[in-house]
Amino acid sequence: MRKYLNIVIVILMIVSLIPVSVSWGQYIPNAPFKPELTQAPDFTLKDVQGKTFRLSAQRGKPVLIFFGTTWCPGCRAEIPKYKEVHKTYSPRGMEVIYINIMEPAKKVMRFAQSHSLPYRTLLDEDGSVGNAYSVIGVPMIILLDKAGNIVKVAHSSKDMPLDKVLQ
């Protein structure tokens, strides 16, 4: 009897770790990993106001891309950090953008308004840009230099070499 109880306890412990592992990065389906990606793929998306944003039009300035969703707790936790990044680095020429993946425009617009997002909020409603950047979980942050090269990919704002890309 004690042997079976130990087995049940071990199984329950393993099962209880599943939500923890999932919360580290919220899963986005159908995005194959592309470690060889060094140049940022160009894209054109609409923002929540309906204006067009084209990445290649930003050449000559560094770009911080923040992929996320409205339902991701990690994404929400990063918002204050990126508000501060926007406040500090936008006057120095950095473009900060948030790309919402696969959610309706109205929902994303309400989210952007309720969180007072100061940076451009783009809509990747079909997930094609997320797939191009191999986004398999959110939040995902990609830092581009002035030439459009990928400098850093991370799941949080820690250790982003922001000053380096402004040089």
mmCIF file of C-alpha atoms in Angstrom:
data_model
loop_
_atom_site.group_PDB
_atom_site.id
_atom_site.type_symbol
_atom_site.label_atom_id
_atom_site.label_comp_id
_atom_site.label_asym_id
_atom_site.label_seq_id
_atom_site.Cartn_x
_atom_site.Cartn_y
_atom_site.Cartn_z
ATOM 1 C CA MET A 1 0.000 0.000 0.000
ATOM 2 C CA ARG A 2 2.770 2.426 0.941
ATOM 3 C CA LYS A 3 4.534 1.679 -2.377
ATOM 4 C CA TYR A 4 1.447 2.721 -4.361
ATOM 5 C CA LEU A 5 1.025 5.833 -2.255
ATOM 6 C CA ASN A 6 4.615 6.886 -3.078
ATOM 7 C CA ILE A 7 3.989 6.331 -6.790
ATOM 8 C CA VAL A 8 0.804 8.426 -6.659
ATOM 9 C CA ILE A 9 2.640 11.224 -4.832
ATOM 10 C CA VAL A 10 5.425 11.282 -7.441
ATOM 11 C CA ILE A 11 2.890 11.381 -10.284
ATOM 12 C CA LEU A 12 0.999 14.234 -8.625
ATOM 13 C CA MET A 13 4.239 16.185 -8.160
ATOM 14 C CA ILE A 14 5.135 15.775 -11.828
ATOM 15 C CA VAL A 15 1.657 16.796 -12.977
ATOM 16 C CA SER A 16 1.725 19.844 -10.687
ATOM 17 C CA LEU A 17 4.884 21.118 -12.437
ATOM 18 C CA ILE A 18 3.214 21.279 -15.854
ATOM 19 C CA PRO A 19 1.478 24.656 -15.256
ATOM 20 C CA VAL A 20 4.750 26.125 -13.970
ATOM 21 C CA SER A 21 6.657 25.073 -17.063
ATOM 22 C CA VAL A 22 3.928 26.416 -19.342
ATOM 23 C CA SER A 23 3.841 29.790 -17.564
ATOM 24 C CA TRP A 24 7.527 30.467 -18.362
ATOM 25 C CA GLY A 25 6.556 31.106 -21.966
ATOM 26 C CA GLN A 26 2.992 31.055 -23.243
ATOM 27 C CA TYR A 27 2.893 28.749 -26.257
ATOM 28 C CA ILE A 28 2.173 30.044 -29.753
ATOM 29 C CA PRO A 29 1.590 27.170 -32.228
ATOM 30 C CA ASN A 30 3.115 26.564 -35.676
ATOM 31 C CA ALA A 31 6.332 28.551 -35.285
ATOM 32 C CA PRO A 32 9.379 26.493 -36.267
ATOM 33 C CA PHE A 33 12.600 27.484 -34.523
ATOM 34 C CA LYS A 34 15.085 29.227 -36.843
ATOM 35 C CA PRO A 35 18.379 29.695 -34.982
ATOM 36 C CA GLU A 36 20.077 30.867 -38.181
ATOM 37 C CA LEU A 37 17.908 34.001 -38.342
ATOM 38 C CA THR A 38 20.256 36.996 -38.079
ATOM 39 C CA GLN A 39 18.598 39.600 -40.324
ATOM 40 C CA ALA A 40 15.145 40.719 -39.231
ATOM 41 C CA PRO A 41 12.477 39.620 -41.722
ATOM 42 C CA ASP A 42 10.626 42.617 -43.123
ATOM 43 C CA PHE A 43 6.918 42.908 -42.437
ATOM 44 C CA THR A 44 4.016 45.274 -42.814
ATOM 45 C CA LEU A 45 1.257 45.343 -40.193
ATOM 46 C CA LYS A 46 -1.583 47.638 -39.185
ATOM 47 C CA ASP A 47 -1.590 49.183 -35.741
ATOM 48 C CA VAL A 48 -4.664 49.491 -33.518
ATOM 49 C CA GLN A 49 -5.470 52.886 -35.105
ATOM 50 C CA GLY A 50 -5.434 51.326 -38.584
ATOM 51 C CA LYS A 51 -2.130 52.942 -39.629
ATOM 52 C CA THR A 52 0.416 50.889 -41.558
ATOM 53 C CA PHE A 53 3.813 50.078 -40.055
ATOM 54 C CA ARG A 54 6.631 48.670 -42.207
ATOM 55 C CA LEU A 55 9.765 47.452 -40.470
ATOM 56 C CA SER A 56 12.100 48.309 -43.367
ATOM 57 C CA ALA A 57 11.014 51.967 -43.062
ATOM 58 C CA GLN A 58 12.711 51.977 -39.637
ATOM 59 C CA ARG A 59 16.215 51.262 -41.019
ATOM 60 C CA GLY A 60 18.734 53.628 -39.525
ATOM 61 C CA LYS A 61 17.358 53.326 -36.013
ATOM 62 C CA PRO A 62 17.322 50.470 -33.523
ATOM 63 C CA VAL A 63 14.025 48.665 -32.972
ATOM 64 C CA LEU A 64 12.782 46.775 -29.942
ATOM 65 C CA ILE A 65 10.020 44.318 -30.872
ATOM 66 C CA PHE A 66 7.882 42.982 -28.047
ATOM 67 C CA PHE A 67 5.703 40.019 -29.116
ATOM 68 C CA GLY A 68 2.834 39.262 -26.760
ATOM 69 C CA THR A 69 -0.841 38.617 -26.142
ATOM 70 C CA THR A 70 -3.490 40.124 -23.895
ATOM 71 C CA TRP A 71 -3.939 36.885 -21.929
ATOM 72 C CA CYS A 72 -0.260 36.255 -21.109
ATOM 73 C CA PRO A 73 0.684 37.077 -17.485
ATOM 74 C CA GLY A 74 4.381 37.381 -18.396
ATOM 75 C CA CYS A 75 3.530 39.890 -21.126
ATOM 76 C CA ARG A 76 1.547 42.010 -18.690
ATOM 77 C CA ALA A 77 4.438 41.906 -16.226
ATOM 78 C CA GLU A 78 6.795 43.296 -18.908
ATOM 79 C CA ILE A 79 4.579 46.309 -19.757
ATOM 80 C CA PRO A 80 5.989 48.696 -17.102
ATOM 81 C CA LYS A 81 9.532 47.834 -18.192
ATOM 82 C CA TYR A 82 8.792 48.648 -21.824
ATOM 83 C CA LYS A 83 7.001 51.845 -20.918
ATOM 84 C CA GLU A 84 10.229 52.873 -19.203
ATOM 85 C CA VAL A 85 12.331 51.729 -22.186
ATOM 86 C CA HIS A 86 10.083 53.768 -24.488
ATOM 87 C CA LYS A 87 10.336 56.833 -22.253
ATOM 88 C CA THR A 88 14.134 56.581 -21.998
ATOM 89 C CA TYR A 89 15.154 55.398 -25.461
ATOM 90 C CA SER A 90 12.562 56.765 -27.916
ATOM 91 C CA PRO A 91 13.940 60.316 -27.594
ATOM 92 C CA ARG A 92 17.339 58.835 -28.482
ATOM 93 C CA GLY A 93 16.003 57.284 -31.702
ATOM 94 C CA MET A 94 14.853 53.802 -30.707
ATOM 95 C CA GLU A 95 11.546 52.511 -32.062
ATOM 96 C CA VAL A 96 9.649 50.390 -29.515
ATOM 97 C CA ILE A 97 6.778 48.295 -30.862
ATOM 98 C CA TYR A 98 4.402 45.751 -29.391
ATOM 99 C CA ILE A 99 3.137 43.051 -31.762
ATOM 100 C CA ASN A 100 0.043 41.257 -30.565
ATOM 101 C CA ILE A 101 -0.253 37.763 -31.984
ATOM 102 C CA MET A 102 -3.534 36.282 -33.221
ATOM 103 C CA GLU A 103 -6.117 38.302 -31.315
ATOM 104 C CA PRO A 104 -8.999 40.462 -32.571
ATOM 105 C CA ALA A 105 -8.240 44.141 -33.172
ATOM 106 C CA LYS A 106 -10.957 45.418 -30.803
ATOM 107 C CA LYS A 107 -9.666 43.308 -27.931
ATOM 108 C CA VAL A 108 -6.092 44.490 -28.520
ATOM 109 C CA MET A 109 -7.216 48.122 -28.799
ATOM 110 C CA ARG A 110 -9.011 47.891 -25.430
ATOM 111 C CA PHE A 111 -5.913 46.264 -23.930
ATOM 112 C CA ALA A 112 -3.609 49.005 -25.276
ATOM 113 C CA GLN A 113 -5.931 51.719 -23.965
ATOM 114 C CA SER A 114 -6.452 50.143 -20.544
ATOM 115 C CA HIS A 115 -2.677 49.768 -20.067
ATOM 116 C CA SER A 116 -1.891 53.199 -21.605
ATOM 117 C CA LEU A 117 0.697 51.720 -23.958
ATOM 118 C CA PRO A 118 2.811 54.632 -25.259
ATOM 119 C CA TYR A 119 4.430 52.615 -28.065
ATOM 120 C CA ARG A 120 2.967 51.376 -31.359
ATOM 121 C CA THR A 121 0.682 48.393 -30.933
ATOM 122 C CA LEU A 122 0.628 46.245 -34.069
ATOM 123 C CA LEU A 123 -1.795 43.475 -35.023
ATOM 124 C CA ASP A 124 -0.443 40.142 -36.253
ATOM 125 C CA GLU A 125 -3.911 38.634 -36.505
ATOM 126 C CA ASP A 126 -2.901 35.607 -38.568
ATOM 127 C CA GLY A 127 0.389 34.961 -36.743
ATOM 128 C CA SER A 128 2.488 35.250 -39.913
ATOM 129 C CA VAL A 129 4.985 37.734 -38.457
ATOM 130 C CA GLY A 130 5.295 35.659 -35.294
ATOM 131 C CA ASN A 131 6.036 32.629 -37.464
ATOM 132 C CA ALA A 132 8.628 34.567 -39.487
ATOM 133 C CA TYR A 133 10.420 35.401 -36.225
ATOM 134 C CA SER A 134 10.084 31.867 -34.798
ATOM 135 C CA VAL A 135 7.947 33.038 -31.885
ATOM 136 C CA ILE A 136 7.060 29.853 -30.029
ATOM 137 C CA GLY A 137 6.174 31.498 -26.726
ATOM 138 C CA VAL A 138 5.348 34.918 -25.354
ATOM 139 C CA PRO A 139 6.591 37.271 -24.188
ATOM 140 C CA MET A 140 9.354 37.311 -26.755
ATOM 141 C CA ILE A 141 11.562 40.334 -27.173
ATOM 142 C CA ILE A 142 13.778 40.939 -30.188
ATOM 143 C CA LEU A 143 16.295 43.766 -30.330
ATOM 144 C CA LEU A 144 17.424 44.993 -33.753
ATOM 145 C CA ASP A 145 20.358 47.265 -34.492
ATOM 146 C CA LYS A 146 20.210 50.205 -36.909
ATOM 147 C CA ALA A 147 20.898 47.909 -39.891
ATOM 148 C CA GLY A 148 18.038 45.552 -39.026
ATOM 149 C CA ASN A 149 20.255 42.797 -37.632
ATOM 150 C CA ILE A 150 18.969 40.724 -34.729
ATOM 151 C CA VAL A 151 21.160 41.571 -31.738
ATOM 152 C CA LYS A 152 19.298 39.757 -28.955
ATOM 153 C CA VAL A 153 16.291 37.469 -28.528
ATOM 154 C CA ALA A 154 14.879 36.929 -25.040
ATOM 155 C CA HIS A 155 11.746 36.195 -23.056
ATOM 156 C CA SER A 156 12.235 39.122 -20.675
ATOM 157 C CA SER A 157 13.781 42.574 -20.657
ATOM 158 C CA LYS A 158 16.792 41.481 -18.603
ATOM 159 C CA ASP A 159 20.206 42.123 -20.100
ATOM 160 C CA MET A 160 19.012 43.860 -23.257
ATOM 161 C CA PRO A 161 22.012 45.804 -24.667
ATOM 162 C CA LEU A 162 19.920 48.895 -25.404
ATOM 163 C CA ASP A 163 22.755 51.426 -25.207
ATOM 164 C CA LYS A 164 24.920 49.294 -27.502
ATOM 165 C CA VAL A 165 22.457 49.475 -30.415
ATOM 166 C CA LEU A 166 22.177 53.256 -30.140
ATOM 167 C CA GLN A 167 25.876 53.762 -30.916
#
